[in-house]
PDB file of C-alpha atoms in Angstrom:
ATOM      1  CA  UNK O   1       0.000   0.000   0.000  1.00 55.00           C
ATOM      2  CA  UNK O   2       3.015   2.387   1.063  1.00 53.00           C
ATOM      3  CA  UNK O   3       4.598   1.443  -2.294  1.00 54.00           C
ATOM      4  CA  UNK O   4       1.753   2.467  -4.341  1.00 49.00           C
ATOM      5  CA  UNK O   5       1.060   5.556  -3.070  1.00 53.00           C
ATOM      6  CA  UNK O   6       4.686   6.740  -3.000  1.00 56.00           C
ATOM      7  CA  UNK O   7       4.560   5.737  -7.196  1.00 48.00           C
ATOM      8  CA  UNK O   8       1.328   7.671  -7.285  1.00 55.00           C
ATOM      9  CA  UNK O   9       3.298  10.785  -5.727  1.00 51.00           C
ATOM     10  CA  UNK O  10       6.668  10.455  -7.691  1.00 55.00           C
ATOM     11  CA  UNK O  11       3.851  10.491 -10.676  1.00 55.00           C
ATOM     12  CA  UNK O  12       2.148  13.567  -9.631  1.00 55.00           C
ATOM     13  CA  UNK O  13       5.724  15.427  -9.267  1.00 55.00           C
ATOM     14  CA  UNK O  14       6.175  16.178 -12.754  1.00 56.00           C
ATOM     15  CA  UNK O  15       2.790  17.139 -13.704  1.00 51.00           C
ATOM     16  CA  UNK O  16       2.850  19.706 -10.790  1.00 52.00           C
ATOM     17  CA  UNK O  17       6.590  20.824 -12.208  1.00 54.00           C
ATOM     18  CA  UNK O  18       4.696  20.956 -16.153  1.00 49.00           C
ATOM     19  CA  UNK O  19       1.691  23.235 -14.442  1.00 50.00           C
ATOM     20  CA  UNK O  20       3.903  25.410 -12.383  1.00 55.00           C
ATOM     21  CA  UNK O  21       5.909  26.119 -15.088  1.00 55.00           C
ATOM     22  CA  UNK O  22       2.999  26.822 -17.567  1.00 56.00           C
ATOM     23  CA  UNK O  23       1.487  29.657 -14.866  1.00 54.00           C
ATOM     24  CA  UNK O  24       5.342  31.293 -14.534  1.00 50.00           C
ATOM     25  CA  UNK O  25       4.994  31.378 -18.878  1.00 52.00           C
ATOM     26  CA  UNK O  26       1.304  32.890 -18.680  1.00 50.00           C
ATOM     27  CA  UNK O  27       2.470  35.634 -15.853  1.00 47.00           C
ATOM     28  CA  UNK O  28       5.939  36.597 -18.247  1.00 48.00           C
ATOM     29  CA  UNK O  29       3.780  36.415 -21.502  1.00 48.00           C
ATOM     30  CA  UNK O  30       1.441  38.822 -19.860  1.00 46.00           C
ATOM     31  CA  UNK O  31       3.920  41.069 -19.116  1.00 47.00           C
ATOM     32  CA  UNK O  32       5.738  41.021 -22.440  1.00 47.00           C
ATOM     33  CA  UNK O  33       2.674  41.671 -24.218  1.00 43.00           C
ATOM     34  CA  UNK O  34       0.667  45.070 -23.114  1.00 55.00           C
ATOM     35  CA  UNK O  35      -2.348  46.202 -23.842  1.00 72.00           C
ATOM     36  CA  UNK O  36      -2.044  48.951 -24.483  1.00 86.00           C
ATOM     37  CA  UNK O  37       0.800  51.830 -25.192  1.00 91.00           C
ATOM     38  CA  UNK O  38       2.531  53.925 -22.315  1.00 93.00           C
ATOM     39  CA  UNK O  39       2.642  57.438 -23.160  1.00 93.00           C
ATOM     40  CA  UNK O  40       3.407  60.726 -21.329  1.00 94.00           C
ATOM     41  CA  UNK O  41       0.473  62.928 -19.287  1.00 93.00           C
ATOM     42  CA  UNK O  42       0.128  65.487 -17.186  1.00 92.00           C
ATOM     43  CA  UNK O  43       0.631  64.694 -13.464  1.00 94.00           C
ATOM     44  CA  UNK O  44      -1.858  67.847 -12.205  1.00 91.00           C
ATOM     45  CA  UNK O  45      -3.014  70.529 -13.908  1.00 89.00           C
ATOM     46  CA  UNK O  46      -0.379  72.623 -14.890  1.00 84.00           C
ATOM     47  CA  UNK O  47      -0.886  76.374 -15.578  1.00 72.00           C
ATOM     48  CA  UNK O  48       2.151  76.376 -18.181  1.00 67.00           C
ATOM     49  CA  UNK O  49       5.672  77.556 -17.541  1.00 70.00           C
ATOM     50  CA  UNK O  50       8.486  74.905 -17.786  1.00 76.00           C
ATOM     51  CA  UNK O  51       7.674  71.375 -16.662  1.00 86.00           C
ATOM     52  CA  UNK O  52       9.868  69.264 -13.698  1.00 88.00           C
ATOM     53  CA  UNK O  53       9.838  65.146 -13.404  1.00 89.00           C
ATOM     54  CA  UNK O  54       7.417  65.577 -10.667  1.00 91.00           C
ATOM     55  CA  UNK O  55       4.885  67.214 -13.367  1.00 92.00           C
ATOM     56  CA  UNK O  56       4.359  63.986 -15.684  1.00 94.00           C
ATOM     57  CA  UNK O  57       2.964  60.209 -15.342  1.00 94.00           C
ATOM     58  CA  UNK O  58       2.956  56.993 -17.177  1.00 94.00           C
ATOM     59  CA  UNK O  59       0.039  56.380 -18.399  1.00 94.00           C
ATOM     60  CA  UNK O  60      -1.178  53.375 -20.706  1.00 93.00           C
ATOM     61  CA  UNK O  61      -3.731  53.755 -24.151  1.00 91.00           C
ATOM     62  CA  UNK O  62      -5.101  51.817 -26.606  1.00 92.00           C
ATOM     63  CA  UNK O  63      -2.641  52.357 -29.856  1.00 89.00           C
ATOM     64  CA  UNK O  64      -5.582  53.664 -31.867  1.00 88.00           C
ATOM     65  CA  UNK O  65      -5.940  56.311 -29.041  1.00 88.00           C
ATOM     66  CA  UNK O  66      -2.767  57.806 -29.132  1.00 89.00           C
ATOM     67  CA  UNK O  67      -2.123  61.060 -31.040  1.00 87.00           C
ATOM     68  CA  UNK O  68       0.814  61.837 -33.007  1.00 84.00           C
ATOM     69  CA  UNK O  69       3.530  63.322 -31.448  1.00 83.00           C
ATOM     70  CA  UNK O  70       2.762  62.228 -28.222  1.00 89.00           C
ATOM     71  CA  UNK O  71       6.178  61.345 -26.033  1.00 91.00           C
ATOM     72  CA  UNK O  72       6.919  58.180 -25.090  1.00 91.00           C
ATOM     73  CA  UNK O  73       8.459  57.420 -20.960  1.00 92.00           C
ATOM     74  CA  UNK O  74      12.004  58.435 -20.860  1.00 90.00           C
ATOM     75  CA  UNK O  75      12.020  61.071 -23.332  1.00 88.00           C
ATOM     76  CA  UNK O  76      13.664  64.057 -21.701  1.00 88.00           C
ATOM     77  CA  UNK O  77      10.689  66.500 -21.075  1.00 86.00           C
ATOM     78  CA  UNK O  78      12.142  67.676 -17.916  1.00 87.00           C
ATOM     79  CA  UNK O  79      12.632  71.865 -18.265  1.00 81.00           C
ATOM     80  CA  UNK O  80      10.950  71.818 -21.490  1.00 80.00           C
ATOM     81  CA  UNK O  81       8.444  75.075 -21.852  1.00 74.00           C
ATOM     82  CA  UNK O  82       4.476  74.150 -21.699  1.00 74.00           C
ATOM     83  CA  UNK O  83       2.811  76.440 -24.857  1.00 65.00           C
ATOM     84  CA  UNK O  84      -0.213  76.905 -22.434  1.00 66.00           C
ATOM     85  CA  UNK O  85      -1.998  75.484 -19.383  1.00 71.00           C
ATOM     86  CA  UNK O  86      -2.694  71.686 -19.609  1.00 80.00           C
ATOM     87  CA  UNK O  87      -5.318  69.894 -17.647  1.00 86.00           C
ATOM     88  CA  UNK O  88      -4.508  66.334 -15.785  1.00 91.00           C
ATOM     89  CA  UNK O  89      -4.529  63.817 -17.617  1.00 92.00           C
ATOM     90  CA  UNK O  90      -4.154  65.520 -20.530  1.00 90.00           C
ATOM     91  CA  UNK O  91      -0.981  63.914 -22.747  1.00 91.00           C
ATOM     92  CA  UNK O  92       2.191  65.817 -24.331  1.00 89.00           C
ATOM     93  CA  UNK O  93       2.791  65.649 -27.515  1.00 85.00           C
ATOM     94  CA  UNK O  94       4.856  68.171 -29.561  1.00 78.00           C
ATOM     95  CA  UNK O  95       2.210  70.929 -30.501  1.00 71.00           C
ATOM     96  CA  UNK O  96       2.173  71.163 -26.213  1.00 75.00           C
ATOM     97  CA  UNK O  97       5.889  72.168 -26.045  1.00 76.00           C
ATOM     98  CA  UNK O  98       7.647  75.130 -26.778  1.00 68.00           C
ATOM     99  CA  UNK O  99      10.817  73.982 -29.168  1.00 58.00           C
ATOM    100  CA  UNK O 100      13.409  72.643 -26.909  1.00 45.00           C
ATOM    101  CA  UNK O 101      16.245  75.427 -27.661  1.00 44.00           C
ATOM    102  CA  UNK O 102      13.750  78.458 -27.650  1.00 44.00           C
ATOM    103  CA  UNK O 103      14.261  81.392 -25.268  1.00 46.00           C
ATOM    104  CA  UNK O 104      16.652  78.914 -23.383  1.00 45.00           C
ATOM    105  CA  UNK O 105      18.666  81.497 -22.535  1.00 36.00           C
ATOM    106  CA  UNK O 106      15.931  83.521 -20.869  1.00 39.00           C
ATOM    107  CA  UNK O 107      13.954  80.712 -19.550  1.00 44.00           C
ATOM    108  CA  UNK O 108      16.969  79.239 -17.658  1.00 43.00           C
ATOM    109  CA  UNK O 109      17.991  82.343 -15.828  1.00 41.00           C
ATOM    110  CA  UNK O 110      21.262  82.111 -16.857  1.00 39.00           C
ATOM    111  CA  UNK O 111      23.642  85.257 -17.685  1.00 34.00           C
ATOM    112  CA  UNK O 112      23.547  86.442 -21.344  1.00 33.00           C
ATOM    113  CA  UNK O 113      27.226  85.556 -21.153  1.00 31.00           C
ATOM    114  CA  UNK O 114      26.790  82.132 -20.497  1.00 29.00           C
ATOM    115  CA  UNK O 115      27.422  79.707 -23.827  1.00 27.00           C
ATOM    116  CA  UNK O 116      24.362  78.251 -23.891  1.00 25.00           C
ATOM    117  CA  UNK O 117      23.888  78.618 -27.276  1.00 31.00           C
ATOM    118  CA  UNK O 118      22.016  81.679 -27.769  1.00 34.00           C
ATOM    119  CA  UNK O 119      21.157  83.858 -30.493  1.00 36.00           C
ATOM    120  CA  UNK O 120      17.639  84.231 -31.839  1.00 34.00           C
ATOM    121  CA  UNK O 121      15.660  81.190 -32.051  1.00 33.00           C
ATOM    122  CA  UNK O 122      15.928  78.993 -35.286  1.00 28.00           C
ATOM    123  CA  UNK O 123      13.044  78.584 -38.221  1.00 29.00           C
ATOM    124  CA  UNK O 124      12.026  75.284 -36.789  1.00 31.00           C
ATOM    125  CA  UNK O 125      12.230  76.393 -33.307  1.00 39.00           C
ATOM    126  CA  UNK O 126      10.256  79.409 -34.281  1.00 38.00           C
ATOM    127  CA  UNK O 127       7.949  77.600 -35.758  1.00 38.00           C
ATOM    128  CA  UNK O 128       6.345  76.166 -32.447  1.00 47.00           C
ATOM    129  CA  UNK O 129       4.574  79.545 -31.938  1.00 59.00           C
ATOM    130  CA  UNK O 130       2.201  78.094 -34.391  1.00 64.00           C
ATOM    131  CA  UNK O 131       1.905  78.594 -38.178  1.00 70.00           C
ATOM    132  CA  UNK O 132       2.337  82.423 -39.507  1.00 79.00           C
ATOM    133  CA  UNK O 133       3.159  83.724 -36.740  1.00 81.00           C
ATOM    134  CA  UNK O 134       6.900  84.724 -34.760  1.00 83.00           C
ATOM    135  CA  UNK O 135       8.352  85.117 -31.158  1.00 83.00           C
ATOM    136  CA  UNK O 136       8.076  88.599 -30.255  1.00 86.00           C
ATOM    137  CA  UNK O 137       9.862  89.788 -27.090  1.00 85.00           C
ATOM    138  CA  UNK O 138       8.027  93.236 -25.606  1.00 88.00           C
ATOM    139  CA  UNK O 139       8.851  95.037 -22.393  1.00 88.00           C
ATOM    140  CA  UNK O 140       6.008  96.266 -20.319  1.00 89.00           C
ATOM    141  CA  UNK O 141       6.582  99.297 -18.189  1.00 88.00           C
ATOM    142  CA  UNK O 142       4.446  97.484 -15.406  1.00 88.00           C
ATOM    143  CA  UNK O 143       6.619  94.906 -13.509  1.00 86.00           C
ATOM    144  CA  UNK O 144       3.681  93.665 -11.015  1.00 88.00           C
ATOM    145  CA  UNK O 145       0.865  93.307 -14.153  1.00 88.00           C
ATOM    146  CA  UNK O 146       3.723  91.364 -15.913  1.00 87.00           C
ATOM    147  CA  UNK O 147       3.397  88.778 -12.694  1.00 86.00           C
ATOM    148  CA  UNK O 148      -0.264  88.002 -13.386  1.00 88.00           C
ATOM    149  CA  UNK O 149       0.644  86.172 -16.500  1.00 87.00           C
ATOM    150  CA  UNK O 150       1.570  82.785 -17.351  1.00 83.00           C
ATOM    151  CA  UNK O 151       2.819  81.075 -20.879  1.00 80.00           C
ATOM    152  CA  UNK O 152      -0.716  80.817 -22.646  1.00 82.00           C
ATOM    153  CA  UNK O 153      -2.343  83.890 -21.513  1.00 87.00           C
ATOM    154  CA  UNK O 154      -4.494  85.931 -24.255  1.00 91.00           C
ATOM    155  CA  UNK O 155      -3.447  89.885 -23.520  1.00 94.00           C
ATOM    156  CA  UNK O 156      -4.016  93.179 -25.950  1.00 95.00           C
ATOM    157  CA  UNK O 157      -1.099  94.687 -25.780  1.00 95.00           C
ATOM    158  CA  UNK O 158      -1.388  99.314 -25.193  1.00 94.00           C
ATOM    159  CA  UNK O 159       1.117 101.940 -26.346  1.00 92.00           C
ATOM    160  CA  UNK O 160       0.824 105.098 -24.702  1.00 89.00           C
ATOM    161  CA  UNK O 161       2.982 107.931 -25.922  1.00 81.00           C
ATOM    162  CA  UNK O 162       4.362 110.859 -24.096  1.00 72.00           C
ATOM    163  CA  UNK O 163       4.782 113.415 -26.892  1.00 69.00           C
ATOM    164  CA  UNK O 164       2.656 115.645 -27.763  1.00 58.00           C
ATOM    165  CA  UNK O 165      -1.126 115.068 -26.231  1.00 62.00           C
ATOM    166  CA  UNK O 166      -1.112 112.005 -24.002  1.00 63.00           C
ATOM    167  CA  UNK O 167      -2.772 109.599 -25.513  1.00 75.00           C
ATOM    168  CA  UNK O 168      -3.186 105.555 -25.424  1.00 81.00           C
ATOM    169  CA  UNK O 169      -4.004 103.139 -28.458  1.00 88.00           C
ATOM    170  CA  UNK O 170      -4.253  99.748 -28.647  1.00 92.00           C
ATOM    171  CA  UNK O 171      -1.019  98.284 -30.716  1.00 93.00           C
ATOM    172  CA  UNK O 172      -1.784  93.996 -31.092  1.00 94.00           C
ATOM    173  CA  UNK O 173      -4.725  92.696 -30.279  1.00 94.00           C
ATOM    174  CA  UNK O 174      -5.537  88.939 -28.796  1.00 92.00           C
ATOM    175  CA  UNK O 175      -1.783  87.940 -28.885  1.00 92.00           C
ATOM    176  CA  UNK O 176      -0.873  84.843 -26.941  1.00 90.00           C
ATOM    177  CA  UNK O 177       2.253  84.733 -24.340  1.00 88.00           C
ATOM    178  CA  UNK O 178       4.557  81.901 -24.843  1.00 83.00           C
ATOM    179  CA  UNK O 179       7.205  82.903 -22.555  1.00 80.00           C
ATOM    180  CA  UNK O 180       7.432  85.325 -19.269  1.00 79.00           C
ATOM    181  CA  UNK O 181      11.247  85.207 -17.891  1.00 73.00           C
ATOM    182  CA  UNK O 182      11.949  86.308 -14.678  1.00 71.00           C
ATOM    183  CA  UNK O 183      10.664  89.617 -13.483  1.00 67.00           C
ATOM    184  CA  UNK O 184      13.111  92.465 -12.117  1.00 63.00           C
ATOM    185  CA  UNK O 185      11.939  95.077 -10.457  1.00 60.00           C
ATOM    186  CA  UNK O 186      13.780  97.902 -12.744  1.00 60.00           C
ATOM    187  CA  UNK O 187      12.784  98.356 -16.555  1.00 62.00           C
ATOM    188  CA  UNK O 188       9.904  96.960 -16.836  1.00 70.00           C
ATOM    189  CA  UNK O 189       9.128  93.159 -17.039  1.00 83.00           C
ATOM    190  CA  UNK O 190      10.050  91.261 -20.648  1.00 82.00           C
ATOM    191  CA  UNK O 191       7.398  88.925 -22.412  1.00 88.00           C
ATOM    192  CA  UNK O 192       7.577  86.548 -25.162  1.00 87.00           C
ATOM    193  CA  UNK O 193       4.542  87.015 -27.496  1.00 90.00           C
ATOM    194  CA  UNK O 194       3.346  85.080 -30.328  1.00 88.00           C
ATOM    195  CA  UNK O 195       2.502  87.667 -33.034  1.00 90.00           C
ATOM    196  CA  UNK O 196       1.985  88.114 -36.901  1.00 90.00           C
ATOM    197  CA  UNK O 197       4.542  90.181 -38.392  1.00 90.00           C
ATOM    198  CA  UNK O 198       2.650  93.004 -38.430  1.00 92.00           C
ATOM    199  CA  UNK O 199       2.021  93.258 -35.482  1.00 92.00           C
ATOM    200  CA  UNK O 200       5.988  93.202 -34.521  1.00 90.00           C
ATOM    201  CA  UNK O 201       6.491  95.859 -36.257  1.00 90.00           C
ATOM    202  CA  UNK O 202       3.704  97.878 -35.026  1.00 91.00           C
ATOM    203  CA  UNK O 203       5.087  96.817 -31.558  1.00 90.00           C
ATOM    204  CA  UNK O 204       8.266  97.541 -32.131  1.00 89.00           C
ATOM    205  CA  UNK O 205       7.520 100.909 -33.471  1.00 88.00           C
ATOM    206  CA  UNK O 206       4.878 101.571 -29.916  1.00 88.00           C
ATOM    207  CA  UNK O 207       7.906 100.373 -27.992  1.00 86.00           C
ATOM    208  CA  UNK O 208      10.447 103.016 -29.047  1.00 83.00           C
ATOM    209  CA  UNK O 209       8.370 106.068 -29.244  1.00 83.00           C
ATOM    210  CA  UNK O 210       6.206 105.151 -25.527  1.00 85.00           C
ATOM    211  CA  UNK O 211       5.679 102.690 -22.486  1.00 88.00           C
ATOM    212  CA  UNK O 212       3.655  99.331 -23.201  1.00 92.00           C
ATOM    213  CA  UNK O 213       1.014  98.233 -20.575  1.00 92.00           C
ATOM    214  CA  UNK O 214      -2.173  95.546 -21.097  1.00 93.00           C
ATOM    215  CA  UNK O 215      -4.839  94.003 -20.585  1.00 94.00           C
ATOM    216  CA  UNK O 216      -5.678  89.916 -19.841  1.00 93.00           C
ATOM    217  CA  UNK O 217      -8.326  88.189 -21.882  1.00 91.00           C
ATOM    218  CA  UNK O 218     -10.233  85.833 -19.133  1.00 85.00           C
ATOM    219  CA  UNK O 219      -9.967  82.515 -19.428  1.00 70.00           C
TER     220      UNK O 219
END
């Protein structure tokens, strides 16, 4: 009797060995094969400015759901500039992000002697602005208004000139800020605005001949 059931046990051995294996090859098959395709989202909402680690999440889509240009886990978004606020949840792709060498000089903080590879930003990087438009840098006479904004805030941009009869007309209207660097508290505060050409120019011109203020488009 002891015999028999020790053959019946030295029998069931390998079958348990076969089945144990086969569950260790389900588990590792699962994980090899996803569901589903990890992309990049916001962490919180984010109001816009530059983004930290802290600021993203893994998160995992069908592949018919992902956009284009969306960034996969490990690409380096880290200090990269949000074009405006993004809700969370909501996933980065490239039309989200400023181009990753524009403004970097002003968005870093870093001294204008610094090689960080300055000079005005390239056609491509340009180009994230959106179509038909450029990167217009303005300095409002108003450091504390200047504060109020964040990258993706609509503003109308005033001249108001100081010969002749005062006066105060309106220079670019609806024109979106894509960049705010660091405020001082002597001349003025310095935006980034994406503008047509024409309106450069006409801010340019407002901008030598009087003091620039504005006013913020609710959101």
């Amino acid at each position: 009797m002891r015999d028999l059931k020790r053959l019946r046990a030295r029998r069931r051995r390998p079958v348990a060995a076969v089945l144990s294996g086969l569950a260790v090859a389900c588990v590792l098959l699962a994980v090899r094969t996803p569901d589903g395709v990890e992309v990049l989202a916001a962490a919180r909402d984010l109001p816009g400015g530059r983004l930290a680690a802290a600021d993203v999440v893994v998160v995992r889509l069908p592949p018919d759901a992902v956009p284009a240009g969306a960034y996969a886990p490990g690409t380096p978004v880290s200090g990269r500039v949000l074009a405006g606020p993004l809700r969370r949840g909501e996933l980065l792709t490239d039309a989200r992000l400023l181009g990753p060498g524009l403004f970097r000089r002003t968005l870093t903080g870093q001294a204008s002697g610094n090689p960080v590879g300055g000079g005005p930003p390239t056609v491509s990087e340009a180009s994230a602005v959106g179509p038909g438009l450029v990167a217009t840098p303005v300095r409002m006479a108003d450091p504390d208004a200047a504060r109020l904004l964040s990258p993706g805030d609509v503003i109308d941009v005033l001249a108001a000139f100081e010969d002749g009869p005062f006066q105060a007309r309106t220079v670019a209207q609806e024109v979106r800020v894509i960049a705010r660097p660091p405020v001082r508290t002597d001349g003025g505060a310095l935006l980034v605005l994406a503008t047509t050409s024409e309106q450069a120019a006409q801010l340019a011109q407002a901008q030598a001949q009087g003091r620039l203020s504005m006013t913020i488009h609710p959101q």
